Tab-separated table of C-alpha atoms and ligand atoms in Angstrom:
chain	number	residue	atom	x	y	z
A	1	MET	CA	245.519	80.609	25.555
A	2	ARG	CA	248.758	79.691	27.198
A	3	ASN	CA	250.414	82.685	25.587
A	4	ALA	CA	247.600	84.886	26.784
A	5	MET	CA	248.139	83.683	30.278
A	6	ARG	CA	251.826	84.147	29.995
A	7	THR	CA	251.430	87.822	28.822
A	8	ALA	CA	248.529	88.773	31.163
A	9	PRO	CA	249.797	91.616	33.425
A	10	ALA	CA	250.624	90.632	37.017
A	11	PRO	CA	248.006	91.990	39.484
A	12	VAL	CA	249.321	95.189	40.785
A	13	ASN	CA	247.600	97.226	43.450
A	14	ARG	CA	248.673	100.573	42.121
A	15	THR	CA	246.839	102.951	39.889
A	16	GLU	CA	248.552	105.213	37.190
A	17	ARG	CA	248.374	108.565	38.705
A	18	ALA	CA	248.053	111.768	36.683
A	19	ALA	CA	249.848	114.937	37.405
A	20	VAL	CA	247.891	118.214	37.228
A	21	PRO	CA	250.115	121.184	36.251
A	22	CYS	CA	250.139	123.880	38.858
A	23	HIS	CA	251.136	127.502	39.294
A	24	PHE	CA	253.137	128.476	42.242
A	25	LEU	CA	254.510	131.631	44.064
A	26	MET	CA	257.795	131.389	45.817
A	27	CYS	CA	260.082	133.699	47.775
A	28	PRO	CA	263.811	133.224	47.590
A	29	PRO	CA	265.483	132.664	51.053
A	30	THR	CA	267.949	135.503	50.458
A	31	HIS	CA	267.386	136.926	53.938
A	32	PHE	CA	266.474	133.604	55.629
A	33	ARG	CA	267.499	133.518	59.350
A	34	VAL	CA	266.129	132.163	62.561
A	35	GLU	CA	266.333	134.973	64.857
A	36	TYR	CA	263.230	134.559	66.940
A	37	ALA	CA	261.183	131.611	68.099
A	38	ILE	CA	257.522	131.412	67.158
A	39	ASN	CA	257.309	127.633	66.901
A	40	PRO	CA	259.046	124.904	68.872
A	41	TRP	CA	261.383	123.981	66.038
A	42	MET	CA	263.005	127.511	65.941
A	43	GLU	CA	266.261	127.735	68.040
A	44	PRO	CA	267.742	131.202	67.436
A	45	ASP	CA	271.145	130.003	68.854
A	46	ARG	CA	271.583	127.101	66.434
A	47	PRO	CA	273.541	128.231	63.355
A	48	VAL	CA	271.642	128.245	59.930
A	49	ASP	CA	273.619	127.886	56.747
A	50	ARG	CA	271.874	130.344	54.478
A	51	GLN	CA	273.774	129.399	51.452
A	52	LEU	CA	272.680	125.862	51.868
A	53	ALA	CA	269.176	127.011	52.498
A	54	VAL	CA	269.527	128.795	49.141
A	55	GLU	CA	270.559	125.611	47.402
A	56	GLN	CA	267.791	123.609	48.937
A	57	TRP	CA	265.117	126.163	47.979
A	58	SER	CA	266.615	126.267	44.458
A	59	ALA	CA	266.532	122.646	44.149
A	60	LEU	CA	262.895	122.640	45.091
A	61	ARG	CA	262.051	125.410	42.534
A	62	GLU	CA	264.032	123.481	39.777
A	63	THR	CA	262.281	120.288	40.643
A	64	LEU	CA	258.884	121.864	40.274
A	65	LEU	CA	259.803	123.433	36.954
A	66	ARG	CA	261.316	120.150	35.642
A	67	ILE	CA	258.066	118.275	36.379
A	68	GLY	CA	256.084	120.814	34.568
A	69	HIS	CA	254.874	123.390	36.933
A	70	ARG	CA	255.059	127.304	36.670
A	71	VAL	CA	256.697	129.243	39.406
A	72	GLU	CA	256.456	133.081	40.036
A	73	LEU	CA	258.685	134.829	42.434
A	74	ILE	CA	258.015	137.658	44.939
A	75	GLU	CA	260.880	139.814	46.088
A	76	PRO	CA	262.207	138.908	49.539
A	77	LEU	CA	262.541	141.664	52.063
A	78	PRO	CA	265.596	141.930	54.347
A	79	SER	CA	263.676	142.582	57.555
A	80	LEU	CA	261.466	139.492	57.180
A	81	PRO	CA	263.544	136.283	57.763
A	82	ASP	CA	260.535	133.922	57.328
A	83	MET	CA	259.388	135.318	54.186
A	84	VAL	CA	260.636	132.277	52.218
A	85	PHE	CA	257.427	130.566	53.581
A	86	ALA	CA	255.314	131.848	50.857
A	87	ALA	CA	252.381	129.441	51.680
A	88	ASN	CA	251.673	131.792	54.648
A	89	GLY	CA	251.092	134.926	52.518
A	90	ALA	CA	247.629	134.241	51.167
A	91	THR	CA	245.112	131.642	50.003
A	92	VAL	CA	244.022	131.766	46.389
A	93	VAL	CA	241.026	129.923	44.993
A	94	ASP	CA	239.350	130.639	41.608
A	95	GLY	CA	241.550	133.709	41.259
A	96	ARG	CA	240.147	135.172	44.563
A	97	ALA	CA	243.005	136.036	47.008
A	98	LEU	CA	242.532	136.279	50.746
A	99	ILE	CA	245.651	137.868	51.981
A	100	ALA	CA	247.063	136.601	55.405
A	101	THR	CA	247.026	138.528	58.690
A	102	PHE	CA	249.728	136.973	60.805
A	103	ARG	CA	249.385	135.948	64.433
A	104	HIS	CA	252.969	137.112	65.416
A	105	PRO	CA	254.220	140.767	64.935
A	106	GLN	CA	257.457	139.399	63.614
A	107	ARG	CA	255.649	138.181	60.491
A	108	ALA	CA	252.975	140.700	60.235
A	109	PRO	CA	254.536	142.945	57.610
A	110	GLU	CA	254.622	140.168	55.134
A	111	SER	CA	250.937	140.916	54.464
A	112	ASP	CA	251.644	144.155	52.860
A	113	ALA	CA	254.220	142.573	50.492
A	114	TYR	CA	251.740	139.876	49.341
A	115	GLU	CA	248.977	142.190	49.104
A	116	LYS	CA	251.015	144.484	46.746
A	117	TRP	CA	252.218	141.488	44.622
A	118	PHE	CA	248.526	140.349	44.083
A	119	ARG	CA	247.172	143.807	43.296
A	120	GLY	CA	250.266	144.471	41.041
A	121	ARG	CA	249.253	141.188	39.086
A	122	GLY	CA	245.880	142.522	38.280
A	123	TYR	CA	244.065	140.196	40.643
A	124	GLN	CA	240.505	141.627	40.936
A	125	ARG	CA	239.185	139.910	44.138
A	126	VAL	CA	241.885	140.635	46.775
A	127	ARG	CA	240.856	140.823	50.442
A	128	ARG	CA	243.082	141.617	53.341
A	129	ALA	CA	241.848	139.311	56.092
A	130	GLU	CA	240.414	140.923	59.042
A	131	HIS	CA	240.918	137.918	61.169
A	132	ILE	CA	244.034	136.031	61.797
A	133	ASN	CA	244.764	133.381	59.181
A	134	GLU	CA	248.114	132.247	57.877
A	135	GLY	CA	247.217	131.470	54.258
A	136	GLU	CA	247.855	128.064	52.908
A	137	GLY	CA	249.735	127.132	55.991
A	138	ASP	CA	246.381	126.582	57.479
A	139	HIS	CA	244.102	126.286	54.470
A	140	LEU	CA	244.176	123.269	52.267
A	141	LEU	CA	241.887	122.737	49.217
A	142	VAL	CA	240.538	119.273	48.565
A	143	ALA	CA	237.230	117.847	47.425
A	144	GLY	CA	235.913	121.384	46.632
A	145	MET	CA	236.349	122.541	50.345
A	146	VAL	CA	238.752	124.289	52.438
A	147	LEU	CA	240.305	122.378	55.354
A	148	ALA	CA	241.190	125.105	57.852
A	149	GLY	CA	243.477	124.635	60.724
A	150	ASN	CA	242.934	126.479	63.953
A	151	GLY	CA	244.450	126.434	67.390
A	152	PHE	CA	247.845	127.950	67.050
A	153	ARG	CA	247.915	130.545	64.258
A	154	THR	CA	244.729	130.719	62.239
A	155	THR	CA	241.786	131.469	64.415
A	156	ALA	CA	238.446	129.465	64.327
A	157	ALA	CA	236.643	132.870	64.216
A	158	SER	CA	238.356	133.581	60.668
A	159	HIS	CA	236.784	130.512	59.157
A	160	GLY	CA	233.709	132.425	58.216
A	161	GLU	CA	235.571	135.141	56.438
A	162	THR	CA	237.560	132.409	54.492
A	163	ARG	CA	234.214	130.806	53.451
A	164	ASP	CA	232.734	134.034	52.245
A	165	HIS	CA	235.772	135.182	50.444
A	166	LEU	CA	236.900	132.009	48.747
A	167	ARG	CA	233.177	130.836	48.241
A	168	ARG	CA	233.957	127.251	49.329
A	169	PRO	CA	232.690	125.391	52.352
A	170	VAL	CA	235.237	125.497	55.235
A	171	VAL	CA	235.801	122.580	57.480
A	172	GLY	CA	237.559	123.780	60.762
A	173	LEU	CA	240.188	121.312	62.229
A	174	THR	CA	241.848	122.070	65.557
A	175	LEU	CA	245.369	121.321	66.116
A	176	LEU	CA	246.649	120.421	69.633
A	177	ASP	CA	250.321	119.606	69.318
A	178	PRO	CA	252.509	122.696	69.259
A	179	ARG	CA	255.048	120.881	66.882
A	180	PHE	CA	252.309	120.838	64.261
A	181	TYR	CA	251.290	124.514	64.455
A	182	HIS	CA	250.098	124.872	60.923
A	183	LEU	CA	247.705	122.457	59.220
A	184	ASP	CA	250.217	121.851	56.542
A	185	THR	CA	252.542	120.278	58.952
A	186	ALA	CA	250.003	117.630	59.962
A	187	LEU	CA	248.045	117.066	56.872
A	188	ALA	CA	248.769	117.072	53.127
A	189	VAL	CA	246.551	116.957	50.074
A	190	LEU	CA	247.558	114.138	47.562
A	191	ASP	CA	245.020	114.714	44.832
A	192	ASP	CA	241.447	116.249	44.273
A	193	GLU	CA	240.044	113.757	46.533
A	194	GLN	CA	242.627	112.344	48.963
A	195	ILE	CA	244.738	113.409	51.820
A	196	MET	CA	247.329	111.981	54.175
A	197	TYR	CA	247.639	113.219	57.799
A	198	TRP	CA	248.917	112.335	61.231
A	199	PRO	CA	245.837	111.975	63.519
A	200	GLY	CA	247.819	112.636	66.649
A	201	ALA	CA	248.084	116.289	65.886
A	202	PHE	CA	244.325	116.866	65.923
A	203	SER	CA	241.587	117.147	68.526
A	204	PRO	CA	239.399	114.095	69.111
A	205	ALA	CA	236.516	115.770	67.300
A	206	SER	CA	238.601	116.730	64.411
A	207	ARG	CA	240.116	113.162	64.115
A	208	ARG	CA	236.462	112.035	63.806
A	209	ARG	CA	235.626	114.517	61.322
A	210	LEU	CA	238.700	113.664	59.173
A	211	ALA	CA	237.901	109.902	59.425
A	212	GLU	CA	234.347	110.513	58.352
A	213	LEU	CA	235.375	112.698	55.387
A	214	PHE	CA	238.409	110.591	54.213
A	215	PRO	CA	237.931	106.962	55.142
A	216	ALA	CA	240.579	105.920	52.752
A	217	ALA	CA	243.299	108.469	53.765
A	218	LEU	CA	246.876	107.561	54.274
A	219	ARG	CA	247.437	107.744	57.975
A	220	VAL	CA	250.913	108.703	58.526
A	221	GLU	CA	253.302	107.556	61.434
A	222	GLU	CA	254.498	110.169	63.977
A	223	GLN	CA	258.102	109.444	63.117
A	224	ASP	CA	257.574	110.672	59.491
A	225	ALA	CA	255.293	113.537	60.642
A	226	VAL	CA	258.033	114.928	62.876
A	227	ARG	CA	260.372	114.886	60.015
A	228	PHE	CA	257.987	117.217	58.221
A	229	GLY	CA	256.826	114.334	55.946
A	230	LEU	CA	253.378	115.957	55.831
A	231	ASN	CA	254.672	119.253	54.510
A	232	ALA	CA	254.424	117.814	51.057
A	233	ILE	CA	253.614	119.161	47.668
A	234	SER	CA	251.468	116.889	45.386
A	235	ASP	CA	250.435	117.354	41.907
A	236	GLY	CA	248.450	114.142	41.977
A	237	ARG	CA	251.406	111.942	40.956
A	238	HIS	CA	254.734	113.410	42.170
A	239	VAL	CA	254.702	114.009	45.918
A	240	LEU	CA	257.791	116.304	46.929
A	241	LEU	CA	258.710	115.606	50.524
A	242	PRO	CA	261.594	115.879	52.926
A	243	ALA	CA	264.116	113.104	52.357
A	244	ALA	CA	264.158	112.534	56.171
A	245	ALA	CA	260.518	111.066	55.932
A	246	ARG	CA	261.919	107.843	54.479
A	247	SER	CA	259.049	105.238	55.394
A	248	LEU	CA	256.475	107.720	54.017
A	249	ALA	CA	258.137	107.717	50.618
A	250	GLY	CA	257.839	103.963	50.514
A	251	ARG	CA	254.228	104.009	51.513
A	252	LEU	CA	253.436	106.647	48.974
A	253	ALA	CA	255.069	104.600	46.206
A	254	GLU	CA	252.882	101.646	47.199
A	255	ARG	CA	249.830	103.629	46.449
A	256	GLY	CA	251.084	104.557	43.097
A	257	TYR	CA	252.580	107.978	43.825
A	258	GLN	CA	256.011	109.014	42.709
A	259	PRO	CA	257.698	110.449	45.964
A	260	VAL	CA	260.571	112.948	45.230
A	261	ALA	CA	262.792	113.347	48.236
A	262	LEU	CA	264.309	116.775	48.865
A	263	ASP	CA	266.873	117.831	51.466
A	264	VAL	CA	265.291	120.799	53.463
A	265	SER	CA	267.518	120.533	56.590
A	266	GLU	CA	267.996	124.424	56.684
A	267	LEU	CA	264.347	125.405	56.174
A	268	ALA	CA	263.493	122.734	58.860
A	269	LYS	CA	265.271	124.914	61.501
A	270	ALA	CA	262.565	127.433	61.076
A	271	GLY	CA	259.825	124.808	61.270
A	272	GLY	CA	259.262	124.443	57.548
A	273	GLY	CA	259.468	122.132	54.634
A	274	PRO	CA	258.757	122.059	50.900
A	275	LYS	CA	255.028	122.884	51.120
A	276	CYS	CA	255.660	125.946	53.255
A	277	CYS	CA	257.792	127.508	50.356
A	278	VAL	CA	254.953	127.478	47.822
A	279	LEU	CA	251.752	129.318	47.547
A	280	GLN	CA	249.495	127.844	44.930
A	281	LEU	CA	247.886	130.325	42.522
A	282	ARG	CA	244.466	128.885	41.402
A	283	PRO	CA	243.005	130.738	38.530
A	284	PRO	CA	239.518	131.859	37.910
A	285	PRO	CA	237.514	128.876	36.488
A	286	ARG	CA	237.176	130.237	32.889
A	287	ALA	CA	240.955	130.598	32.598
A	288	ARG	CA	241.566	126.958	33.231
A	289	PRO	CA	242.772	124.959	30.182
B	301	LIG	N1	259.123	130.162	61.037
B	301	LIG	C1	257.828	130.128	60.179
B	301	LIG	C2	256.760	130.451	61.334
B	301	LIG	O1	256.762	129.906	62.404
B	301	LIG	C3	257.502	128.793	59.597
B	301	LIG	C4	256.424	128.821	58.739
B	301	LIG	C5	256.209	127.462	58.139
B	301	LIG	N2	255.135	127.621	57.133
B	301	LIG	C6	254.156	126.641	57.019
B	301	LIG	N3	253.334	126.931	55.894
B	301	LIG	N4	254.036	125.630	57.851
B	301	LIG	O2	255.737	131.020	60.914
Protein backbone atom coordinates (compact mmCIF):
# COMPACT_ATOMS: atom_id res chain seq x y z
CA MET A 1 0.00 0.00 0.00
CA ARG A 2 2.78 2.37 0.94
CA ASN A 3 4.50 1.54 -2.36
CA ALA A 4 1.38 2.13 -4.31
CA MET A 5 1.03 5.51 -2.69
CA ARG A 6 4.60 6.42 -3.46
CA THR A 7 4.27 5.54 -7.14
CA ALA A 8 0.82 7.07 -7.64
CA PRO A 9 1.12 9.86 -10.20
CA ALA A 10 1.06 13.36 -8.82
CA PRO A 11 -2.17 15.12 -9.72
CA VAL A 12 -1.58 17.12 -12.89
CA ASN A 13 -4.06 19.46 -14.47
CA ARG A 14 -2.92 18.77 -18.00
CA THR A 15 -4.23 16.29 -20.50
CA GLU A 16 -2.07 14.56 -23.08
CA ARG A 17 -2.90 16.32 -26.33
CA ALA A 18 -2.89 14.53 -29.69
CA ALA A 19 -1.56 16.17 -32.86
CA VAL A 20 -3.60 15.85 -36.06
CA PRO A 21 -1.46 15.73 -39.23
CA CYS A 22 -2.35 18.64 -41.52
CA HIS A 23 -1.77 19.61 -45.13
CA PHE A 24 -0.83 23.22 -45.85
CA LEU A 25 -0.23 25.48 -48.82
CA MET A 26 2.49 28.12 -48.42
CA CYS A 27 4.03 30.83 -50.63
CA PRO A 28 7.74 31.71 -50.28
CA PRO A 29 8.40 35.39 -49.44
CA THR A 30 10.74 35.76 -52.44
CA HIS A 31 9.13 39.11 -53.37
CA PHE A 32 8.03 40.17 -49.88
CA ARG A 33 7.98 43.96 -49.39
CA VAL A 34 6.01 46.55 -47.44
CA GLU A 35 5.28 49.14 -50.10
CA TYR A 36 1.70 50.17 -49.27
CA ALA A 37 -0.26 50.35 -46.02
CA ILE A 38 -3.56 48.47 -45.89
CA ASN A 39 -3.43 47.77 -42.16
CA PRO A 40 -2.07 49.81 -39.22
CA TRP A 41 1.07 47.67 -38.86
CA MET A 42 2.41 48.45 -42.33
CA GLU A 43 4.87 51.34 -42.54
CA PRO A 44 6.32 51.53 -46.05
CA ASP A 45 9.20 53.73 -44.82
CA ARG A 46 10.44 51.19 -42.30
CA PRO A 47 13.02 48.87 -43.85
CA VAL A 48 12.26 45.16 -44.20
CA ASP A 49 15.04 42.59 -44.26
CA ARG A 50 13.83 40.26 -46.97
CA GLN A 51 16.61 37.74 -46.46
CA LEU A 52 15.62 37.50 -42.80
CA ALA A 53 11.96 37.15 -43.84
CA VAL A 54 12.94 34.22 -46.05
CA GLU A 55 14.84 32.63 -43.15
CA GLN A 56 11.91 33.10 -40.75
CA TRP A 57 9.45 31.70 -43.28
CA SER A 58 11.76 28.73 -43.98
CA ALA A 59 12.03 28.01 -40.27
CA LEU A 60 8.23 27.95 -40.07
CA ARG A 61 8.01 25.56 -43.01
CA GLU A 62 10.72 23.29 -41.61
CA THR A 63 9.03 23.23 -38.23
CA LEU A 64 5.75 22.16 -39.81
CA LEU A 65 7.49 19.37 -41.72
CA ARG A 66 9.44 18.25 -38.65
CA ILE A 67 6.30 17.83 -36.57
CA GLY A 68 4.67 15.74 -39.25
CA HIS A 69 2.69 18.04 -41.53
CA ARG A 70 2.70 18.23 -45.33
CA VAL A 71 3.42 21.49 -47.12
CA GLU A 72 2.69 22.41 -50.75
CA LEU A 73 4.02 25.55 -52.40
CA ILE A 74 2.47 28.11 -54.73
CA GLU A 75 4.79 30.20 -56.90
CA PRO A 76 5.23 33.76 -55.61
CA LEU A 77 4.61 36.55 -58.14
CA PRO A 78 6.96 39.56 -58.24
CA SER A 79 4.14 42.14 -58.39
CA LEU A 80 2.40 40.79 -55.27
CA PRO A 81 4.46 41.62 -52.15
CA ASP A 82 1.85 40.25 -49.70
CA MET A 83 1.44 36.90 -51.43
CA VAL A 84 3.45 35.19 -48.67
CA PHE A 85 0.24 35.41 -46.61
CA ALA A 86 -1.25 32.30 -48.19
CA ALA A 87 -4.02 32.07 -45.59
CA ASN A 88 -5.81 34.81 -47.47
CA GLY A 89 -5.95 33.02 -50.82
CA ALA A 90 -8.89 30.69 -50.19
CA THR A 91 -10.81 28.61 -47.67
CA VAL A 92 -10.79 24.85 -48.23
CA VAL A 93 -13.21 22.53 -46.43
CA ASP A 94 -13.96 18.94 -47.48
CA GLY A 95 -11.99 19.51 -50.69
CA ARG A 96 -14.25 22.44 -51.66
CA ALA A 97 -12.27 25.60 -52.32
CA LEU A 98 -13.73 29.08 -52.01
CA ILE A 99 -11.21 31.41 -53.68
CA ALA A 100 -10.84 34.78 -51.96
CA THR A 101 -11.91 38.10 -53.39
CA PHE A 102 -9.73 40.76 -51.79
CA ARG A 103 -10.85 44.07 -50.32
CA HIS A 104 -7.86 46.06 -51.57
CA PRO A 105 -6.78 46.39 -55.22
CA GLN A 106 -3.15 45.82 -54.21
CA ARG A 107 -3.91 42.19 -53.37
CA ALA A 108 -6.78 41.52 -55.79
CA PRO A 109 -4.67 39.73 -58.44
CA GLU A 110 -3.69 37.04 -55.90
CA SER A 111 -7.12 35.46 -56.48
CA ASP A 112 -6.21 34.43 -60.04
CA ALA A 113 -3.02 32.75 -58.85
CA TYR A 114 -4.88 30.75 -56.20
CA GLU A 115 -7.71 29.82 -58.53
CA LYS A 116 -5.18 28.56 -61.05
CA TRP A 117 -3.38 26.56 -58.36
CA PHE A 118 -6.54 24.79 -57.17
CA ARG A 119 -7.83 24.08 -60.66
CA GLY A 120 -4.39 22.82 -61.70
CA ARG A 121 -4.42 20.43 -58.74
CA GLY A 122 -7.66 18.85 -59.88
CA TYR A 123 -9.95 20.35 -57.22
CA GLN A 124 -13.49 19.76 -58.50
CA ARG A 125 -15.40 22.26 -56.38
CA VAL A 126 -13.68 25.58 -56.88
CA ARG A 127 -15.68 28.77 -56.59
CA ARG A 128 -14.37 32.28 -57.08
CA ALA A 129 -16.09 34.34 -54.36
CA GLU A 130 -18.55 36.92 -55.57
CA HIS A 131 -18.45 38.77 -52.27
CA ILE A 132 -15.34 40.05 -50.55
CA ASN A 133 -13.78 37.48 -48.26
CA GLU A 134 -10.09 37.11 -47.45
CA GLY A 135 -9.95 33.35 -47.07
CA GLU A 136 -8.68 31.79 -43.90
CA GLY A 137 -7.61 35.17 -42.64
CA ASP A 138 -11.28 35.58 -41.72
CA HIS A 139 -12.58 32.00 -41.85
CA LEU A 140 -11.66 29.62 -39.04
CA LEU A 141 -13.06 26.10 -38.84
CA VAL A 142 -13.92 24.73 -35.38
CA ALA A 143 -16.58 22.44 -33.97
CA GLY A 144 -17.93 21.78 -37.47
CA MET A 145 -18.65 25.44 -38.18
CA VAL A 146 -16.90 28.35 -39.82
CA LEU A 147 -16.23 31.34 -37.60
CA ALA A 148 -16.23 34.25 -40.03
CA GLY A 149 -14.75 37.66 -39.27
CA ASN A 150 -16.20 40.82 -40.75
CA GLY A 151 -15.73 44.53 -40.26
CA PHE A 152 -12.43 45.29 -42.00
CA ARG A 153 -11.88 42.89 -44.90
CA THR A 154 -14.42 40.08 -45.29
CA THR A 155 -17.96 41.46 -45.49
CA ALA A 156 -20.93 40.21 -43.49
CA ALA A 157 -22.72 39.92 -46.83
CA SER A 158 -20.24 37.21 -47.88
CA HIS A 159 -21.14 34.81 -45.08
CA GLY A 160 -24.11 33.29 -46.96
CA GLU A 161 -21.93 32.48 -49.95
CA THR A 162 -19.36 30.87 -47.62
CA ARG A 163 -22.04 28.74 -45.95
CA ASP A 164 -23.43 27.64 -49.31
CA HIS A 165 -20.11 26.72 -50.87
CA LEU A 166 -18.43 25.15 -47.86
CA ARG A 167 -21.66 23.56 -46.59
CA ARG A 168 -20.99 24.45 -42.98
CA PRO A 169 -22.85 26.72 -40.61
CA VAL A 170 -21.22 30.15 -40.49
CA VAL A 171 -21.04 32.28 -37.35
CA GLY A 172 -20.34 35.92 -38.19
CA LEU A 173 -18.06 37.79 -35.78
CA THR A 174 -17.55 41.54 -36.01
CA LEU A 175 -14.07 42.98 -35.51
CA LEU A 176 -13.84 46.54 -34.20
CA ASP A 177 -10.16 47.27 -33.55
CA PRO A 178 -8.22 48.06 -36.75
CA ARG A 179 -5.05 46.40 -35.36
CA PHE A 180 -7.00 43.13 -35.54
CA TYR A 181 -8.26 43.48 -39.08
CA HIS A 182 -8.47 39.74 -39.82
CA LEU A 183 -10.13 37.18 -37.55
CA ASP A 184 -6.90 35.17 -37.40
CA THR A 185 -5.18 38.06 -35.61
CA ALA A 186 -7.75 37.99 -32.78
CA LEU A 187 -8.74 34.33 -32.47
CA ALA A 188 -7.03 30.99 -32.99
CA VAL A 189 -8.40 27.48 -33.16
CA LEU A 190 -6.55 25.14 -30.78
CA ASP A 191 -8.24 21.84 -31.63
CA ASP A 192 -11.56 20.44 -32.89
CA GLU A 193 -13.48 22.05 -30.08
CA GLN A 194 -11.45 24.81 -28.51
CA ILE A 195 -10.28 28.33 -29.32
CA MET A 196 -8.28 31.15 -27.77
CA TYR A 197 -9.08 34.80 -28.41
CA TRP A 198 -8.76 38.40 -27.28
CA PRO A 199 -12.30 39.60 -26.50
CA GLY A 200 -11.29 43.27 -26.89
CA ALA A 201 -11.07 42.88 -30.67
CA PHE A 202 -14.79 42.06 -31.04
CA SER A 203 -18.10 43.89 -30.89
CA PRO A 204 -20.12 43.35 -27.69
CA ALA A 205 -22.58 41.07 -29.51
CA SER A 206 -19.76 38.95 -30.94
CA ARG A 207 -18.11 38.72 -27.51
CA ARG A 208 -21.36 37.39 -26.10
CA ARG A 209 -21.65 34.87 -28.92
CA LEU A 210 -18.09 33.64 -28.37
CA ALA A 211 -18.66 33.32 -24.62
CA GLU A 212 -21.78 31.26 -25.28
CA LEU A 213 -20.16 29.00 -27.87
CA PHE A 214 -16.82 28.55 -26.09
CA PRO A 215 -17.27 29.01 -22.35
CA ALA A 216 -13.92 27.29 -21.62
CA ALA A 217 -11.90 29.20 -24.24
CA LEU A 218 -8.50 30.61 -23.36
CA ARG A 219 -8.90 34.37 -23.12
CA VAL A 220 -5.68 35.98 -24.15
CA GLU A 221 -4.25 39.24 -22.78
CA GLU A 222 -3.99 42.29 -25.02
CA GLN A 223 -0.18 42.33 -24.61
CA ASP A 224 0.05 38.89 -26.25
CA ALA A 225 -2.56 39.72 -28.86
CA VAL A 226 -0.68 42.82 -30.07
CA ARG A 227 2.40 40.61 -30.56
CA PHE A 228 0.33 38.44 -32.94
CA GLY A 229 0.11 35.70 -30.33
CA LEU A 230 -3.27 34.73 -31.77
CA ASN A 231 -1.86 34.32 -35.24
CA ALA A 232 -0.99 30.81 -34.20
CA ILE A 233 -1.06 27.44 -35.95
CA SER A 234 -2.26 24.55 -33.79
CA ASP A 235 -2.47 20.88 -34.70
CA GLY A 236 -4.16 20.07 -31.41
CA ARG A 237 -0.86 19.59 -29.61
CA HIS A 238 1.84 21.89 -30.99
CA VAL A 239 0.99 25.55 -31.11
CA LEU A 240 3.32 27.56 -33.35
CA LEU A 241 3.23 31.18 -32.28
CA PRO A 242 5.42 34.29 -32.39
CA ALA A 243 8.24 34.18 -29.85
CA ALA A 244 7.24 37.68 -28.73
CA ALA A 245 3.98 36.35 -27.20
CA ARG A 246 5.82 34.97 -24.18
CA SER A 247 3.18 34.84 -21.49
CA LEU A 248 0.75 33.17 -23.88
CA ALA A 249 3.24 30.34 -24.49
CA GLY A 250 3.28 29.69 -20.73
CA ARG A 251 -0.51 29.66 -20.50
CA LEU A 252 -0.75 27.19 -23.39
CA ALA A 253 1.80 24.91 -21.73
CA GLU A 254 -0.29 24.96 -18.53
CA ARG A 255 -3.18 23.63 -20.58
CA GLY A 256 -1.12 20.77 -21.96
CA TYR A 257 -0.26 22.26 -25.36
CA GLN A 258 3.29 22.37 -26.61
CA PRO A 259 4.09 25.95 -27.62
CA VAL A 260 6.67 26.33 -30.40
CA ALA A 261 8.04 29.87 -30.51
CA LEU A 262 9.05 31.34 -33.87
CA ASP A 263 10.69 34.64 -34.69
CA VAL A 264 8.49 36.39 -37.26
CA SER A 265 9.74 39.97 -36.84
CA GLU A 266 9.89 40.73 -40.59
CA LEU A 267 6.48 39.29 -41.47
CA ALA A 268 5.02 41.26 -38.56
CA LYS A 269 6.03 44.46 -40.36
CA ALA A 270 3.31 43.64 -42.91
CA GLY A 271 0.84 42.80 -40.15
CA GLY A 272 1.26 39.04 -40.22
CA GLY A 273 2.48 36.07 -38.23
CA PRO A 274 2.78 32.28 -38.60
CA LYS A 275 -0.90 31.54 -39.27
CA CYS A 276 -1.13 34.10 -42.08
CA CYS A 277 1.53 32.12 -43.96
CA VAL A 278 -0.42 28.87 -44.20
CA LEU A 279 -3.61 27.87 -45.96
CA GLN A 280 -5.01 24.59 -44.71
CA LEU A 281 -6.02 22.07 -47.37
CA ARG A 282 -8.81 19.98 -45.91
CA PRO A 283 -9.51 16.91 -48.08
CA PRO A 284 -12.89 15.48 -49.06
CA PRO A 285 -14.24 13.31 -46.20
CA ARG A 286 -13.66 9.96 -47.97
CA ALA A 287 -10.00 10.76 -48.59
CA ARG A 288 -9.32 11.06 -44.86
CA PRO A 289 -7.20 8.31 -43.34
N1 LIG B 1 -0.27 42.85 -45.36
C1 LIG B 1 -1.28 41.84 -45.41
C2 LIG B 1 -2.64 42.49 -45.49
O1 LIG B 1 -2.84 43.49 -44.84
C3 LIG B 1 -1.19 40.96 -44.21
C4 LIG B 1 -2.13 39.81 -44.27
C5 LIG B 1 -2.08 38.97 -43.05
N2 LIG B 1 -2.86 37.80 -43.22
C6 LIG B 1 -3.65 37.27 -42.29
N3 LIG B 1 -4.21 36.13 -42.54
N4 LIG B 1 -3.94 37.89 -41.18
O2 LIG B 1 -3.53 42.04 -46.21
